[in-house]
Amino acid sequence: MTEVDEALGVDVCVVGGCGRVGLPLGIALAARGLSVVLYDIDETAVARVNSGDMPFAEEGAAGPLAEALAAGRLRASTSPASVGLADALVVVVGTPVDEHLNPDLGAVPRAIERCVEHLHDGQLIVLRSTVYPGVTALTEKLLNSRGLQVDVAFCPERIAEGRAMTELFTLPQIVAARTPEALDRAERLFRNLTDSIVRLEPEEAELAKLFTNTWRYLKFAAANQFWMMANDFGLDFARIRHAVSFDYPRAADLPMPGFAAGPCLLKDTMQLAAFNRNNFVLGHSAMLINEGLPLYLVSRLEDRFDLGELSVGILGMAFKGGSDDSRDSLAYKLRKILTLKARETLCTDPYVQDDRFLPLDDVLKRADLLVIASPHPDYADLDTDKPVIDMWGLTGTGVRV
């Protein structure tokens, strides 16, 4: 189904509604009894959702999706007219940075421009995407220039992929708007998910979301830098970290080392840097550490092995463990470097579909050296006598390289 019945009104329309953020939100709202239409320009994803098939892995989402479809509370559409049917519009389109790491200020306004002719007075327009500070105000100006009398709110998503169907109902929801009326409407909408609400001004909320992702990126960079320090002295960071964090709450959030990647953390750190006129030494240092980790790893491998004579198997190409999402995964940077250094590079992943990948058993047989690039649980108990490089500590054998 790609068209919607314009005679039928709905409570919420999610723009970008068949993606990894929009679809779980739509399912969650429908599970709480709201009528939801998912507007998306991806025809394949729309067809899959309407057939009851999740287009990506999200734990606990398939059952509620089927129930919402069967009850008539949820449907997906490629029709821009969908946005005019709803009392509330939630925009969750991606907001990338360009090749120079500058934020794209127009991603959200462009999404609204595509369907603005179908909007009408009295609607609530909620921006859910992570945006550069000021984009909410820019959106307000755009809608005002079209003569629309609507309420605008910024209510950032903060879920982790794979945990959306839990975290949408348990995490506090940040709601922000310029007027008390818009703020109250946004709060009422998200109280369908949780009673834990934090109210802010729009610019405060925009920074809050960027601070959230940047803080995680900085923590990963600290762990990766600590790991490299310990590793260069022949010491096992996993043992040191255990001592630091054991029954010591002030260090409980020190992560293990590993690739800090994906579509959000680096991007949002760079958005924050741009907002501060590129005066963000911590953020840029974190980028150098995290993005440089594949090069460091290969350099250490060159010290231990004659890579030019070896076949190297890369285990896991997703950007994080247990995920089928390979966007901006540093495993691909690792593959590129090893393609230059090793005799042969073999890749495998149990969740990411790619014709170039091999089954795990084939990689285990053909490779001389194995590198766990994504900590999928499938690799915790590998049955192999080949050397395994495990910076994540997944196998419990230490993280020295």
Coordinates of N, CA, C and O in Angstrom, one line a residue, residues 193-316:
L193 N 4.3 7.5 25.6 CA 5.4 6.6 25.8 C 5.9 6.5 27.2 O 6.3 5.4 27.7
T194 N 6.0 7.6 27.9 CA 6.6 7.6 29.2 C 6.1 8.9 30.0 O 5.8 9.9 29.3
D195 N 6.1 8.8 31.3 CA 5.7 9.9 32.1 C 7.0 10.7 32.5 O 6.9 11.7 33.2
S196 N 8.1 10.3 32.1 CA 9.4 11.0 32.4 C 9.7 12.0 31.3 O 10.2 11.6 30.3
I197 N 9.4 13.2 31.6 CA 9.6 14.3 30.5 C 10.5 15.4 31.1 O 10.4 15.8 32.2
V198 N 11.4 15.8 30.2 CA 12.3 17.0 30.5 C 12.0 18.1 29.5 O 12.1 17.9 28.3
R199 N 11.7 19.3 30.1 CA 11.3 20.4 29.2 C 12.5 21.4 29.1 O 13.1 21.7 30.1
L200 N 12.8 21.8 27.8 CA 13.9 22.7 27.6 C 13.4 23.7 26.5 O 12.4 23.6 25.9
E201 N 14.3 24.7 26.3 CA 14.2 25.6 25.2 C 14.8 24.9 24.0 O 15.6 24.0 24.1
P202 N 14.3 25.2 22.7 CA 14.8 24.5 21.6 C 16.3 24.4 21.4 O 16.9 23.3 21.2
E203 N 17.0 25.5 21.6 CA 18.5 25.6 21.5 C 19.1 24.7 22.6 O 20.2 24.1 22.3
E204 N 18.6 24.7 23.8 CA 19.1 23.9 24.8 C 19.0 22.4 24.4 O 19.9 21.6 24.6
A205 N 17.9 22.0 23.9 CA 17.6 20.6 23.5 C 18.5 20.2 22.4 O 19.0 19.1 22.3
E206 N 18.7 21.1 21.4 CA 19.6 20.8 20.3 C 21.0 20.5 20.8 O 21.7 19.6 20.3
L207 N 21.5 21.3 21.7 CA 22.8 21.1 22.3 C 22.8 19.9 23.2 O 23.8 19.1 23.2
A208 N 21.8 19.6 23.9 CA 21.7 18.4 24.7 C 21.9 17.2 23.9 O 22.6 16.2 24.4
K209 N 21.3 17.1 22.8 CA 21.5 15.9 22.0 C 22.9 15.7 21.4 O 23.5 14.7 21.4
L210 N 23.5 16.9 21.0 CA 24.8 16.8 20.5 C 25.8 16.5 21.6 O 26.8 15.7 21.4
F211 N 25.6 17.1 22.8 CA 26.4 16.7 24.0 C 26.3 15.2 24.3 O 27.3 14.6 24.7
T212 N 25.1 14.7 24.2 CA 24.9 13.3 24.5 C 25.8 12.4 23.7 O 26.5 11.5 24.2
N213 N 25.7 12.5 22.4 CA 26.5 11.7 21.5 C 28.0 12.0 21.5 O 28.8 11.1 21.5
T214 N 28.3 13.2 21.7 CA 29.7 13.6 21.8 C 30.4 13.0 23.0 O 31.5 12.6 23.0
W215 N 29.6 13.0 24.1 CA 30.1 12.5 25.4 C 30.5 11.0 25.2 O 31.5 10.6 25.7
R216 N 29.6 10.3 24.6 CA 29.9 8.9 24.3 C 31.2 8.7 23.4 O 32.0 7.9 23.7
Y217 N 31.3 9.6 22.4 CA 32.4 9.5 21.5 C 33.7 9.8 22.3 O 34.8 9.2 22.1
L218 N 33.7 10.8 23.2 CA 34.9 11.1 24.0 C 35.3 10.0 24.9 O 36.4 9.7 25.1
K219 N 34.3 9.3 25.5 CA 34.6 8.2 26.4 C 35.2 7.1 25.6 O 36.2 6.5 26.1
F220 N 34.7 6.8 24.4 CA 35.3 5.7 23.6 C 36.8 6.1 23.3 O 37.6 5.2 23.3
A221 N 37.0 7.4 23.0 CA 38.3 7.8 22.6 C 39.3 7.7 23.8 O 40.4 7.2 23.6
A222 N 38.8 8.0 25.0 CA 39.6 7.9 26.2 C 40.0 6.4 26.4 O 41.2 6.1 26.6
A223 N 39.0 5.5 26.2 CA 39.3 4.1 26.4 C 40.3 3.6 25.3 O 41.2 2.8 25.6
N224 N 40.1 4.0 24.1 CA 41.0 3.6 23.0 C 42.4 4.1 23.2 O 43.4 3.4 23.0
Q225 N 42.6 5.4 23.7 CA 43.9 5.9 24.0 C 44.6 5.2 25.1 O 45.7 4.8 25.1
F226 N 43.8 4.9 26.2 CA 44.3 4.1 27.3 C 44.8 2.7 26.9 O 45.9 2.2 27.3
W227 N 44.0 2.1 26.0 CA 44.3 0.8 25.5 C 45.6 0.8 24.7 O 46.5 0.0 24.9
M228 N 45.8 1.8 23.9 CA 47.0 1.9 23.1 C 48.2 2.1 24.0 O 49.3 1.6 23.7
M229 N 48.1 3.0 25.0 CA 49.2 3.2 26.0 C 49.6 1.9 26.6 O 50.8 1.5 26.7
A230 N 48.6 1.2 27.2 CA 48.9 -0.1 27.8 C 49.5 -1.1 26.8 O 50.5 -1.8 27.1
N231 N 48.9 -1.2 25.7 CA 49.4 -2.1 24.7 C 50.8 -1.9 24.2 O 51.6 -2.8 24.1
D232 N 51.2 -0.6 24.1 CA 52.5 -0.3 23.7 C 53.6 -0.7 24.7 O 54.7 -0.8 24.4
F233 N 53.1 -0.9 25.9 CA 54.0 -1.3 27.0 C 53.9 -2.8 27.3 O 54.4 -3.3 28.3
G234 N 53.1 -3.5 26.4 CA 53.0 -4.9 26.6 C 52.1 -5.3 27.7 O 52.1 -6.5 28.2
L235 N 51.2 -4.4 28.1 CA 50.3 -4.7 29.2 C 48.8 -4.9 28.7 O 48.5 -4.3 27.7
D236 N 48.0 -5.6 29.5 CA 46.7 -6.0 29.1 C 45.7 -5.0 29.7 O 45.5 -5.0 30.9
F237 N 45.2 -4.1 28.9 CA 44.2 -3.1 29.3 C 43.0 -3.6 30.0 O 42.5 -3.0 30.9
A238 N 42.6 -4.8 29.6 CA 41.4 -5.4 30.2 C 41.6 -5.7 31.7 O 40.7 -5.4 32.5
R239 N 42.8 -6.1 32.1 CA 43.1 -6.3 33.5 C 43.2 -5.0 34.2 O 42.7 -4.9 35.4
I240 N 43.8 -4.0 33.6 CA 43.9 -2.7 34.2 C 42.5 -2.1 34.4 O 42.1 -1.5 35.5
R241 N 41.7 -2.2 33.4 CA 40.3 -1.6 33.5 C 39.5 -2.3 34.5 O 38.7 -1.6 35.3
H242 N 39.6 -3.6 34.7 CA 38.9 -4.3 35.7 C 39.3 -3.8 37.1 O 38.4 -3.5 38.0
A243 N 40.6 -3.5 37.3 CA 41.0 -3.0 38.6 C 40.5 -1.6 38.8 O 40.1 -1.3 39.9
V244 N 40.5 -0.8 37.8 CA 40.0 0.6 37.9 C 38.5 0.7 38.2 O 38.1 1.5 39.0
S245 N 37.8 -0.2 37.6 CA 36.3 -0.1 37.7 C 35.7 -1.0 38.7 O 34.5 -0.8 39.1
F246 N 36.4 -2.0 39.3 CA 35.8 -3.0 40.2 C 35.3 -2.3 41.5 O 36.1 -1.8 42.2
D247 N 34.0 -2.4 41.7 CA 33.4 -1.8 42.9 C 33.8 -0.3 43.1 O 34.0 0.1 44.2
Y248 N 34.1 0.4 42.0 CA 34.5 1.8 42.1 C 33.6 2.6 41.2 O 33.9 2.7 40.0
P249 N 32.5 3.1 41.7 CA 31.5 3.7 40.8 C 32.0 4.9 40.0 O 31.4 5.2 38.9
R250 N 33.0 5.6 40.4 CA 33.5 6.8 39.6 C 34.2 6.4 38.4 O 34.4 7.2 37.5
A251 N 34.5 5.1 38.2 CA 35.1 4.7 36.9 C 34.3 3.6 36.2 O 34.7 2.9 35.3
A252 N 33.0 3.4 36.7 CA 32.2 2.3 36.2 C 31.9 2.5 34.7 O 31.5 1.5 34.0
D253 N 31.9 3.7 34.2 CA 31.5 3.9 32.8 C 32.7 4.0 31.9 O 32.6 4.4 30.7
L254 N 33.9 3.5 32.3 CA 35.0 3.4 31.4 C 34.8 2.2 30.5 O 34.7 1.1 30.9
P255 N 34.7 2.5 29.1 CA 34.4 1.4 28.2 C 35.6 0.5 28.0 O 36.7 0.9 28.3
M256 N 35.4 -0.6 27.3 CA 36.5 -1.4 26.7 C 36.9 -0.7 25.4 O 36.1 0.1 24.8
P257 N 38.0 -1.0 24.9 CA 38.4 -0.4 23.6 C 37.6 -1.0 22.4 O 37.0 -2.1 22.6
G258 N 37.7 -0.4 21.3 CA 37.1 -0.9 20.1 C 36.7 0.2 19.1 O 36.9 1.4 19.4
F259 N 36.3 -0.2 17.9 CA 35.9 0.8 16.9 C 34.7 1.6 17.4 O 33.6 1.0 17.6
A260 N 34.8 2.9 17.5 CA 33.7 3.8 17.8 C 33.2 4.4 16.5 O 33.8 5.3 15.9
A261 N 32.2 3.8 16.0 CA 31.7 4.1 14.6 C 30.2 4.2 14.5 O 29.6 4.4 15.5
G262 N 29.7 4.2 13.3 CA 28.3 4.3 13.1 C 27.9 5.7 12.6 O 28.7 6.5 12.4
P263 N 26.6 5.8 12.4 CA 26.1 7.0 11.7 C 25.9 8.3 12.6 O 25.5 9.3 12.1
C264 N 26.2 8.2 13.9 CA 25.9 9.3 14.8 C 27.1 9.9 15.5 O 27.2 11.2 15.5
L265 N 27.9 9.1 16.1 CA 28.8 9.7 17.1 C 29.9 10.7 16.5 O 30.0 11.8 16.9
L266 N 30.6 10.2 15.4 CA 31.5 11.1 14.8 C 30.8 12.3 14.2 O 31.2 13.5 14.3
K267 N 29.7 12.0 13.5 CA 28.9 13.1 12.8 C 28.5 14.2 13.8 O 28.7 15.4 13.5
D268 N 28.0 13.8 14.9 CA 27.5 14.8 15.9 C 28.6 15.5 16.6 O 28.4 16.6 17.0
T269 N 29.7 14.8 16.8 CA 30.9 15.5 17.4 C 31.4 16.6 16.4 O 31.7 17.7 16.9
M270 N 31.3 16.3 15.1 CA 31.7 17.3 14.2 C 30.7 18.5 14.0 O 31.1 19.6 13.8
Q271 N 29.4 18.1 14.2 CA 28.4 19.2 14.2 C 28.7 20.1 15.4 O 28.5 21.4 15.3
L272 N 29.0 19.6 16.5 CA 29.3 20.4 17.7 C 30.5 21.2 17.5 O 30.6 22.4 17.9
A273 N 31.5 20.7 16.9 CA 32.7 21.4 16.6 C 32.4 22.6 15.6 O 32.9 23.7 15.9
A274 N 31.6 22.3 14.6 CA 31.3 23.4 13.7 C 30.5 24.5 14.4 O 30.7 25.7 14.2
F275 N 29.6 24.1 15.3 CA 28.8 25.1 16.1 C 29.7 26.0 16.9 O 29.5 27.2 17.1
N276 N 30.8 25.4 17.4 CA 31.8 26.2 18.2 C 32.9 26.8 17.4 O 34.0 26.9 17.9
R277 N 32.6 27.1 16.1 CA 33.6 27.7 15.2 C 34.9 26.8 15.1 O 36.0 27.3 15.0
N278 N 34.7 25.5 15.1 CA 35.8 24.5 15.0 C 36.8 24.7 16.1 O 38.0 24.2 15.9
N279 N 36.4 25.3 17.2 CA 37.3 25.3 18.4 C 36.9 24.3 19.4 O 36.2 24.5 20.4
F280 N 37.3 23.0 19.1 CA 36.8 21.9 19.9 C 38.0 20.9 19.9 O 37.9 19.9 19.3
V281 N 39.0 21.2 20.7 CA 40.2 20.3 20.8 C 39.8 18.9 21.2 O 40.3 18.0 20.7
L282 N 39.0 18.8 22.2 CA 38.6 17.5 22.7 C 37.9 16.6 21.6 O 38.3 15.5 21.4
G283 N 37.0 17.3 20.9 CA 36.3 16.5 19.8 C 37.2 16.1 18.7 O 37.1 15.0 18.2
H284 N 38.1 17.0 18.3 CA 39.0 16.7 17.2 C 40.0 15.7 17.6 O 40.4 14.8 16.8
S285 N 40.5 15.7 18.9 CA 41.4 14.7 19.4 C 40.7 13.4 19.4 O 41.3 12.3 19.0
A286 N 39.4 13.3 19.8 CA 38.7 12.1 19.8 C 38.6 11.5 18.5 O 38.7 10.3 18.3
M287 N 38.3 12.4 17.5 CA 38.2 11.9 16.1 C 39.5 11.3 15.6 O 39.6 10.2 15.0
L288 N 40.7 11.9 15.9 CA 42.0 11.4 15.5 C 42.2 10.0 16.2 O 42.8 9.1 15.5
I289 N 41.9 9.9 17.4 CA 42.1 8.6 18.1 C 41.2 7.5 17.6 O 41.6 6.4 17.2
N290 N 39.9 7.8 17.5 CA 38.9 6.7 17.1 C 39.1 6.4 15.6 O 39.1 5.2 15.3
E291 N 39.2 7.4 14.8 CA 39.3 7.1 13.3 C 40.7 6.5 13.0 O 40.9 5.8 12.0
G292 N 41.7 6.8 13.9 CA 43.0 6.2 13.6 C 43.2 4.8 14.2 O 44.3 4.2 13.9
L293 N 42.2 4.3 14.8 CA 42.4 3.0 15.5 C 42.7 1.9 14.5 O 43.5 1.0 14.7
P294 N 42.0 1.8 13.3 CA 42.4 0.7 12.3 C 43.8 0.8 11.9 O 44.5 -0.2 11.8
L295 N 44.4 2.0 11.7 CA 45.8 2.2 11.3 C 46.7 1.7 12.4 O 47.7 1.0 12.2
Y296 N 46.4 2.0 13.7 CA 47.2 1.6 14.8 C 47.1 0.1 14.9 O 48.2 -0.6 15.1
L297 N 46.0 -0.5 14.7 CA 45.8 -2.0 14.8 C 46.7 -2.7 13.8 O 47.4 -3.6 14.1
V298 N 46.6 -2.2 12.5 CA 47.4 -2.8 11.5 C 48.9 -2.6 11.7 O 49.7 -3.6 11.5
S299 N 49.3 -1.5 12.3 CA 50.7 -1.2 12.6 C 51.2 -2.2 13.6 O 52.3 -2.8 13.5
R300 N 50.4 -2.5 14.6 CA 50.8 -3.5 15.6 C 50.8 -4.9 15.0 O 51.7 -5.7 15.3
L301 N 49.9 -5.2 14.1 CA 50.0 -6.5 13.4 C 51.2 -6.7 12.6 O 51.8 -7.8 12.5
E302 N 51.6 -5.6 11.9 CA 52.9 -5.6 11.1 C 54.1 -5.9 12.0 O 55.1 -6.5 11.6
D303 N 54.0 -5.4 13.3 CA 55.2 -5.7 14.2 C 55.2 -7.2 14.6 O 56.3 -7.7 14.8
R304 N 54.1 -7.9 14.6 CA 54.0 -9.2 15.0 C 54.1 -10.3 13.9 O 54.5 -11.4 14.1
F305 N 53.5 -9.9 12.8 CA 53.3 -10.9 11.7 C 53.9 -10.4 10.4 O 54.0 -9.1 10.2
D306 N 54.2 -11.2 9.5 CA 54.6 -10.9 8.1 C 53.3 -10.8 7.3 O 52.9 -11.8 6.6
L307 N 52.6 -9.7 7.4 CA 51.3 -9.6 6.8 C 51.2 -9.9 5.3 O 50.3 -10.4 4.8
G308 N 52.3 -9.5 4.6 CA 52.3 -9.7 3.2 C 52.3 -11.2 2.8 O 52.0 -11.5 1.6
E309 N 52.5 -12.1 3.7 CA 52.5 -13.5 3.4 C 51.2 -14.2 4.0 O 51.1 -15.4 3.9
L310 N 50.3 -13.4 4.6 CA 49.2 -14.0 5.4 C 47.8 -13.6 4.7 O 47.7 -12.5 4.2
S311 N 46.9 -14.5 4.9 CA 45.5 -14.2 4.6 C 44.9 -13.8 6.0 O 45.0 -14.5 7.0
V312 N 44.2 -12.7 6.0 CA 43.6 -12.1 7.2 C 42.1 -12.2 7.1 O 41.5 -11.7 6.1
G313 N 41.5 -12.8 8.1 CA 40.0 -12.8 8.1 C 39.5 -11.7 9.0 O 39.9 -11.6 10.2
I314 N 38.6 -10.9 8.5 CA 37.9 -9.8 9.3 C 36.6 -10.4 9.7 O 35.7 -10.7 8.9
L315 N 36.4 -10.5 11.0 CA 35.1 -11.1 11.6 C 34.2 -9.9 12.0 O 34.5 -9.2 13.0
G316 N 33.1 -9.7 11.3 CA 32.2 -8.7 11.6 C 32.4 -7.4 10.9 O 33.5 -6.8 11.0

